Amino acid sequence: MPMRLNDVNGDASEATFGFKATSSSTRPVHLAQVIFSNILGSTYQSEDLFKFVERPGKTPSAELDEKYHNLFESSRDLTDEQLDNLRHRMRKVVDNDNALYASTPYRSAMTSMSDWFVAYRTIGVTPSNFIYAVIERSNSDIQEKLSDQLQDHHDAISLLFRPLAKEGEKDNVTVSPWQEPELGDAFDDGNMAEEFVSGFDTLSLHLKDSNGDYDLNYARDLRRVIKFSGFLFYVYMANRHNEIRENGSKEEPVPLVFNYTGNTENPVADASLESFRVVGSQIQLATRLGVKHVLDRDGYKSYDEDDIFRELENQNFLELNRKKKDKEDQDYEKFEQVFRASRDPDQDTTFHRLVDAVSNVIHDFSNRFDTYTPQSTAQTYGWRAGLLKPRGNRANKRRFRPDPEMLEPILLSVIEPGQSMSLQELSEELRSRYGIIVGGTEQDRRHLAEWDIRLGASASQSDPLNNQNRDGFKDAVSDLGYAEEYADGVTIVSVPEAEI
């Protein structure tokens, strides 16, 4: 049976990570709508919402069903032109809400402030089920708190749109249990997933409790959960190869050098860029192990070199969707070239060369075979979630510089309410738990060296990581309101009980 590279790519992702990470469409809003609907067990259909906020230029109010004219106190007895203006203003509210999670008005609805969700739950379901599995393992009351907030419709935004939901159809959500990846349990002791279970335990202490029917819904808390989930998604994938590699894992997690120097032309920025590249390489190596597993499962280990060349010559080896014969010929020629060039320095067998070739063409930079890999998924998601800069599909020289909305829940996942620690202690916690390096600990350079990342001196400073970058990180934490510098030069980071 001819090999479908996209199927191998998807199956390899599931075997490695426990979910398909092969879509350019995955956005934080898709994780949000699945996680939140899993917690609630239901979701509203959003056709009425999108119909009402559709651009009046596309569907003028004069053409809307009469029911929309009488939905709101503010819409009754309005002229068509006045209703157009109201719809336009409401559209801006929805767009702003969606922008929090970088989505589009056709795919999402009010995920930050109510229990409106994406109309189609297929995008992002499997990675979201993994994150939901992490939340389920938490010993905290995070699910109860989130459920209370999601059903609390007394914030101004939810009240504004509530008439659209009163008669809306509500669907039950059946939560599919998440399956552990075949190449090794995600929740083994010492694995990154366990660190995130602990992180959710601590983060939940910062989420408000419901205080009755007229409590205000803090979109801030829902945002914290989704931003932390986005960080989880990226860092879990980055560390997966280190957890399942065949020749023993490294002691430290993959380093993420957060660049707070304020520019991109210095040793810290270079180390941040290099750590971003290491993440990509680690995800690709993890996917290669998945490819090996899938090809072994599908019987390709029995092929010798003559079998492969014969199938390639007869063009029976790959299942391609080319409409033109010359394009198909070029695909086979490309694959054969890659296979001939592939060598495994440790195990130079036909099967390992085939694994190498399939992995290489799946990750082919030109994307000739139209496969969207977990490496690309993580990178695209990283800038959409606000972890990487610069943003955009065409951006290059990406580095780790999280938005404040991303940094805050990361901090709150390691600092309990009422707890205080020095900036150095915080830096050590972030480094040892998540691999985040900002400067300020004695282990930073050793950690980087373990992953072959070197950080030299700048033209003006012998140690820019522990000076300029540490100071920039301190300023970022201070801007969030969690750090105070004292006269003796010591910076204390704390989250008071009253912060909630």
Tab-separated table of C-alpha atoms in Angstrom, residues 258-497:
chain	number	residue	atom	x	y	z
A	258	PHE	CA	13.780	35.195	27.667
A	259	ASN	CA	15.307	38.281	26.067
A	260	TYR	CA	14.669	41.393	28.158
A	261	THR	CA	17.648	43.400	26.914
A	262	GLY	CA	15.466	45.631	24.752
A	263	ASN	CA	17.167	44.807	21.445
A	264	THR	CA	18.098	41.899	19.213
A	265	GLU	CA	21.807	42.553	18.593
A	266	ASN	CA	23.628	41.247	21.648
A	267	PRO	CA	24.744	37.915	23.148
A	268	VAL	CA	21.521	37.428	25.137
A	269	ALA	CA	19.416	37.965	22.017
A	270	ASP	CA	21.651	35.502	20.162
A	271	ALA	CA	21.229	32.921	22.922
A	272	SER	CA	17.455	33.448	22.869
A	273	LEU	CA	17.433	32.894	19.109
A	274	GLU	CA	19.596	29.800	19.527
A	275	SER	CA	17.318	28.381	22.221
A	276	PHE	CA	14.376	28.909	19.851
A	277	ARG	CA	16.265	26.894	17.234
A	278	VAL	CA	17.005	24.160	19.771
A	279	VAL	CA	13.275	23.885	20.489
A	280	GLY	CA	12.581	23.431	16.780
A	281	SER	CA	15.317	20.828	16.471
A	282	GLN	CA	14.068	18.931	19.528
A	283	ILE	CA	10.507	18.811	18.210
A	284	GLN	CA	11.780	17.562	14.853
A	285	LEU	CA	13.843	14.854	16.554
A	286	ALA	CA	10.832	13.816	18.616
A	287	THR	CA	8.740	13.605	15.462
A	288	ARG	CA	11.428	11.455	13.838
A	289	LEU	CA	11.013	8.916	16.648
A	290	GLY	CA	7.292	8.981	15.879
A	291	VAL	CA	8.003	8.366	12.187
A	292	LYS	CA	10.205	5.415	13.114
A	293	HIS	CA	7.412	3.979	15.252
A	294	VAL	CA	4.780	4.407	12.523
A	295	LEU	CA	6.920	2.902	9.742
A	296	ASP	CA	7.795	-0.063	11.962
A	297	ARG	CA	4.100	-0.519	12.806
A	298	ASP	CA	3.162	-0.414	9.124
A	299	GLY	CA	5.666	-3.101	8.112
A	300	TYR	CA	8.370	-1.044	6.409
A	301	LYS	CA	11.095	-2.585	8.549
A	302	SER	CA	10.935	-5.670	6.327
A	303	TYR	CA	11.788	-3.698	3.159
A	304	ASP	CA	15.308	-4.067	1.844
A	305	GLU	CA	16.993	-1.530	-0.401
A	306	ASP	CA	16.007	-3.356	-3.604
A	307	ASP	CA	12.331	-3.374	-2.496
A	308	ILE	CA	12.369	0.378	-1.968
A	309	PHE	CA	14.084	1.217	-5.261
A	310	ARG	CA	11.727	-1.094	-7.166
A	311	GLU	CA	8.661	0.545	-5.579
A	312	LEU	CA	10.084	3.990	-6.302
A	313	GLU	CA	10.806	3.106	-9.931
A	314	ASN	CA	7.261	1.765	-10.372
A	315	GLN	CA	5.920	4.830	-8.520
A	316	ASN	CA	4.018	2.641	-6.072
A	317	PHE	CA	5.808	3.799	-2.932
A	318	LEU	CA	4.061	7.124	-2.281
A	319	GLU	CA	0.427	8.139	-2.534
A	320	LEU	CA	0.508	11.607	-4.109
A	321	ASN	CA	-2.305	13.915	-5.056
A	322	ARG	CA	-0.660	15.425	-8.108
A	323	LYS	CA	-2.832	16.238	-11.100
A	324	LYS	CA	0.107	16.433	-13.484
A	325	LYS	CA	2.395	13.517	-14.241
A	326	ASP	CA	5.527	15.675	-14.377
A	327	LYS	CA	4.881	16.913	-10.816
A	328	GLU	CA	4.523	13.340	-9.600
A	329	ASP	CA	7.749	12.400	-11.365
A	330	GLN	CA	9.513	15.289	-9.623
A	331	ASP	CA	8.170	14.158	-6.230
A	332	TYR	CA	9.487	10.628	-6.737
A	333	GLU	CA	12.811	11.959	-7.954
A	334	LYS	CA	13.083	14.185	-4.871
A	335	PHE	CA	12.230	11.356	-2.476
A	336	GLU	CA	14.735	9.002	-4.112
A	337	GLN	CA	17.469	11.647	-3.868
A	338	VAL	CA	16.768	12.127	-0.179
A	339	PHE	CA	16.735	8.372	0.456
A	340	ARG	CA	20.049	7.850	-1.375
A	341	ALA	CA	21.611	10.671	0.647
A	342	SER	CA	20.227	9.556	4.000
A	343	ARG	CA	22.615	7.915	6.415
A	344	ASP	CA	22.262	7.043	10.070
A	345	PRO	CA	25.754	7.254	11.618
A	346	ASP	CA	24.880	4.824	14.417
A	347	GLN	CA	22.681	2.322	12.598
A	348	ASP	CA	23.215	2.529	8.857
A	349	THR	CA	20.510	0.068	7.945
A	350	THR	CA	17.944	0.314	5.172
A	351	PHE	CA	15.143	0.877	7.663
A	352	HIS	CA	16.937	3.685	9.494
A	353	ARG	CA	17.802	5.318	6.175
A	354	LEU	CA	14.122	5.106	5.227
A	355	VAL	CA	13.091	6.655	8.553
A	356	ASP	CA	15.630	9.411	7.976
A	357	ALA	CA	14.353	10.019	4.429
A	358	VAL	CA	10.672	10.114	5.388
A	359	SER	CA	11.394	12.448	8.306
A	360	ASN	CA	13.473	14.720	6.084
A	361	VAL	CA	10.875	15.037	3.324
A	362	ILE	CA	8.116	15.661	5.889
A	363	HIS	CA	10.241	18.507	7.270
A	364	ASP	CA	11.364	19.666	3.836
A	365	PHE	CA	11.820	23.440	4.018
A	366	SER	CA	10.226	23.965	0.613
A	367	ASN	CA	7.165	22.035	1.852
A	368	ARG	CA	7.048	20.233	-1.452
A	369	PHE	CA	5.054	17.391	0.044
A	370	ASP	CA	2.528	19.690	1.727
A	371	THR	CA	3.020	18.488	5.291
A	372	TYR	CA	2.572	20.841	8.246
A	373	THR	CA	4.806	19.471	10.969
A	374	PRO	CA	4.644	19.667	14.768
A	375	GLN	CA	7.740	21.882	14.589
A	376	SER	CA	5.871	24.429	12.456
A	377	THR	CA	2.743	24.085	14.599
A	378	ALA	CA	4.642	24.922	17.799
A	379	GLN	CA	6.448	27.869	16.234
A	380	THR	CA	3.282	29.336	14.723
A	381	TYR	CA	1.392	28.817	17.959
A	382	GLY	CA	4.221	30.362	19.961
A	383	TRP	CA	3.932	33.770	18.335
A	384	ARG	CA	0.138	33.656	18.244
A	385	ALA	CA	0.025	32.960	21.979
A	386	GLY	CA	2.429	35.818	22.752
A	387	LEU	CA	5.512	33.821	23.761
A	388	LEU	CA	7.677	34.591	20.724
A	389	LYS	CA	8.678	37.806	18.984
A	390	PRO	CA	8.479	38.974	16.284
A	391	ARG	CA	5.026	37.837	15.241
A	392	GLY	CA	3.829	36.811	11.795
A	393	ASN	CA	4.342	33.918	9.415
A	394	ARG	CA	7.163	35.661	7.560
A	395	ALA	CA	9.105	36.761	10.624
A	396	ASN	CA	12.627	35.504	11.166
A	397	LYS	CA	15.143	35.589	14.014
A	398	ARG	CA	12.431	34.809	16.538
A	399	ARG	CA	13.285	35.012	20.209
A	400	PHE	CA	11.543	34.401	23.518
A	401	ARG	CA	9.978	37.589	24.847
A	402	PRO	CA	6.540	36.844	26.336
A	403	ASP	CA	3.743	39.380	26.451
A	404	PRO	CA	2.894	40.573	29.978
A	405	GLU	CA	-0.358	38.549	29.731
A	406	MET	CA	1.778	35.449	29.136
A	407	LEU	CA	4.420	36.213	31.764
A	408	GLU	CA	1.903	36.837	34.565
A	409	PRO	CA	0.365	33.331	34.784
A	410	ILE	CA	3.836	31.792	34.454
A	411	LEU	CA	4.876	33.719	37.567
A	412	LEU	CA	1.620	32.875	39.362
A	413	SER	CA	2.207	29.176	38.673
A	414	VAL	CA	5.276	29.204	40.935
A	415	ILE	CA	4.372	31.861	43.553
A	416	GLU	CA	1.522	31.202	45.970
A	417	PRO	CA	-0.661	34.008	47.354
A	418	GLY	CA	1.082	35.524	50.365
A	419	GLN	CA	4.440	34.015	49.393
A	420	SER	CA	7.584	36.092	48.947
A	421	MET	CA	10.880	35.168	47.364
A	422	SER	CA	13.914	36.976	46.043
A	423	LEU	CA	14.271	37.627	42.345
A	424	GLN	CA	17.145	35.146	42.326
A	425	GLU	CA	14.964	32.460	43.923
A	426	LEU	CA	12.213	33.137	41.396
A	427	SER	CA	14.717	32.893	38.535
A	428	GLU	CA	15.926	29.553	39.868
A	429	GLU	CA	12.370	28.225	40.147
A	430	LEU	CA	11.589	29.216	36.548
A	431	ARG	CA	14.842	27.701	35.283
A	432	SER	CA	14.603	24.381	37.099
A	433	ARG	CA	10.884	23.830	36.447
A	434	TYR	CA	10.326	25.156	32.928
A	435	GLY	CA	13.798	25.807	31.520
A	436	ILE	CA	13.239	29.591	31.528
A	437	ILE	CA	16.532	31.485	31.765
A	438	VAL	CA	16.510	35.205	32.525
A	439	GLY	CA	19.807	35.586	34.421
A	440	GLY	CA	20.442	35.761	38.117
A	441	THR	CA	21.238	32.131	38.958
A	442	GLU	CA	24.577	30.369	39.228
A	443	GLN	CA	23.322	27.505	37.053
A	444	ASP	CA	22.299	29.525	33.970
A	445	ARG	CA	25.488	29.021	31.962
A	446	ARG	CA	25.868	25.368	32.946
A	447	HIS	CA	22.268	24.785	31.879
A	448	LEU	CA	22.876	26.481	28.528
A	449	ALA	CA	26.130	24.596	28.009
A	450	GLU	CA	24.350	21.265	28.487
A	451	TRP	CA	22.335	22.162	25.378
A	452	ASP	CA	25.414	23.489	23.511
A	453	ILE	CA	24.325	27.122	23.761
A	454	ARG	CA	27.197	29.506	24.449
A	455	LEU	CA	26.698	33.013	25.781
A	456	GLY	CA	29.714	35.294	25.538
A	457	ALA	CA	30.395	38.828	26.669
A	458	SER	CA	29.075	41.903	24.893
A	459	ALA	CA	31.143	44.868	23.801
A	460	SER	CA	30.105	46.769	26.931
A	461	GLN	CA	29.457	44.047	29.559
A	462	SER	CA	31.247	40.878	30.537
A	463	ASP	CA	27.990	39.251	31.663
A	464	PRO	CA	24.940	40.764	29.890
A	465	LEU	CA	22.659	37.905	31.011
A	466	ASN	CA	23.163	38.600	34.719
A	467	ASN	CA	23.198	42.363	34.326
A	468	GLN	CA	21.183	43.899	31.524
A	469	ASN	CA	18.793	40.988	30.980
A	470	ARG	CA	18.196	40.351	34.680
A	471	ASP	CA	17.408	44.035	35.142
A	472	GLY	CA	14.987	43.959	32.211
A	473	PHE	CA	13.237	40.928	33.675
A	474	LYS	CA	13.060	42.648	37.070
A	475	ASP	CA	11.400	45.643	35.388
A	476	ALA	CA	8.884	43.359	33.649
A	477	VAL	CA	7.933	41.722	36.956
A	478	SER	CA	7.745	45.141	38.631
A	479	ASP	CA	5.454	46.442	35.876
A	480	LEU	CA	3.082	43.587	36.702
A	481	GLY	CA	3.084	44.775	40.316
A	482	TYR	CA	4.841	41.774	41.852
A	483	ALA	CA	8.371	43.038	42.579
A	484	GLU	CA	9.867	45.666	44.870
A	485	GLU	CA	13.535	46.659	45.102
A	486	TYR	CA	14.878	47.598	48.521
A	487	ALA	CA	17.695	49.909	49.557
A	488	ASP	CA	20.155	47.050	49.967
A	489	GLY	CA	19.667	46.131	46.282
A	490	VAL	CA	17.629	43.009	46.958
A	491	THR	CA	14.457	42.618	44.890
A	492	ILE	CA	11.591	40.734	46.541
A	493	VAL	CA	8.830	39.194	44.444
A	494	SER	CA	5.530	38.571	46.182
A	495	VAL	CA	1.822	38.158	45.573
A	496	PRO	CA	-0.164	39.354	48.592
A	497	GLU	CA	-3.309	37.580	49.683
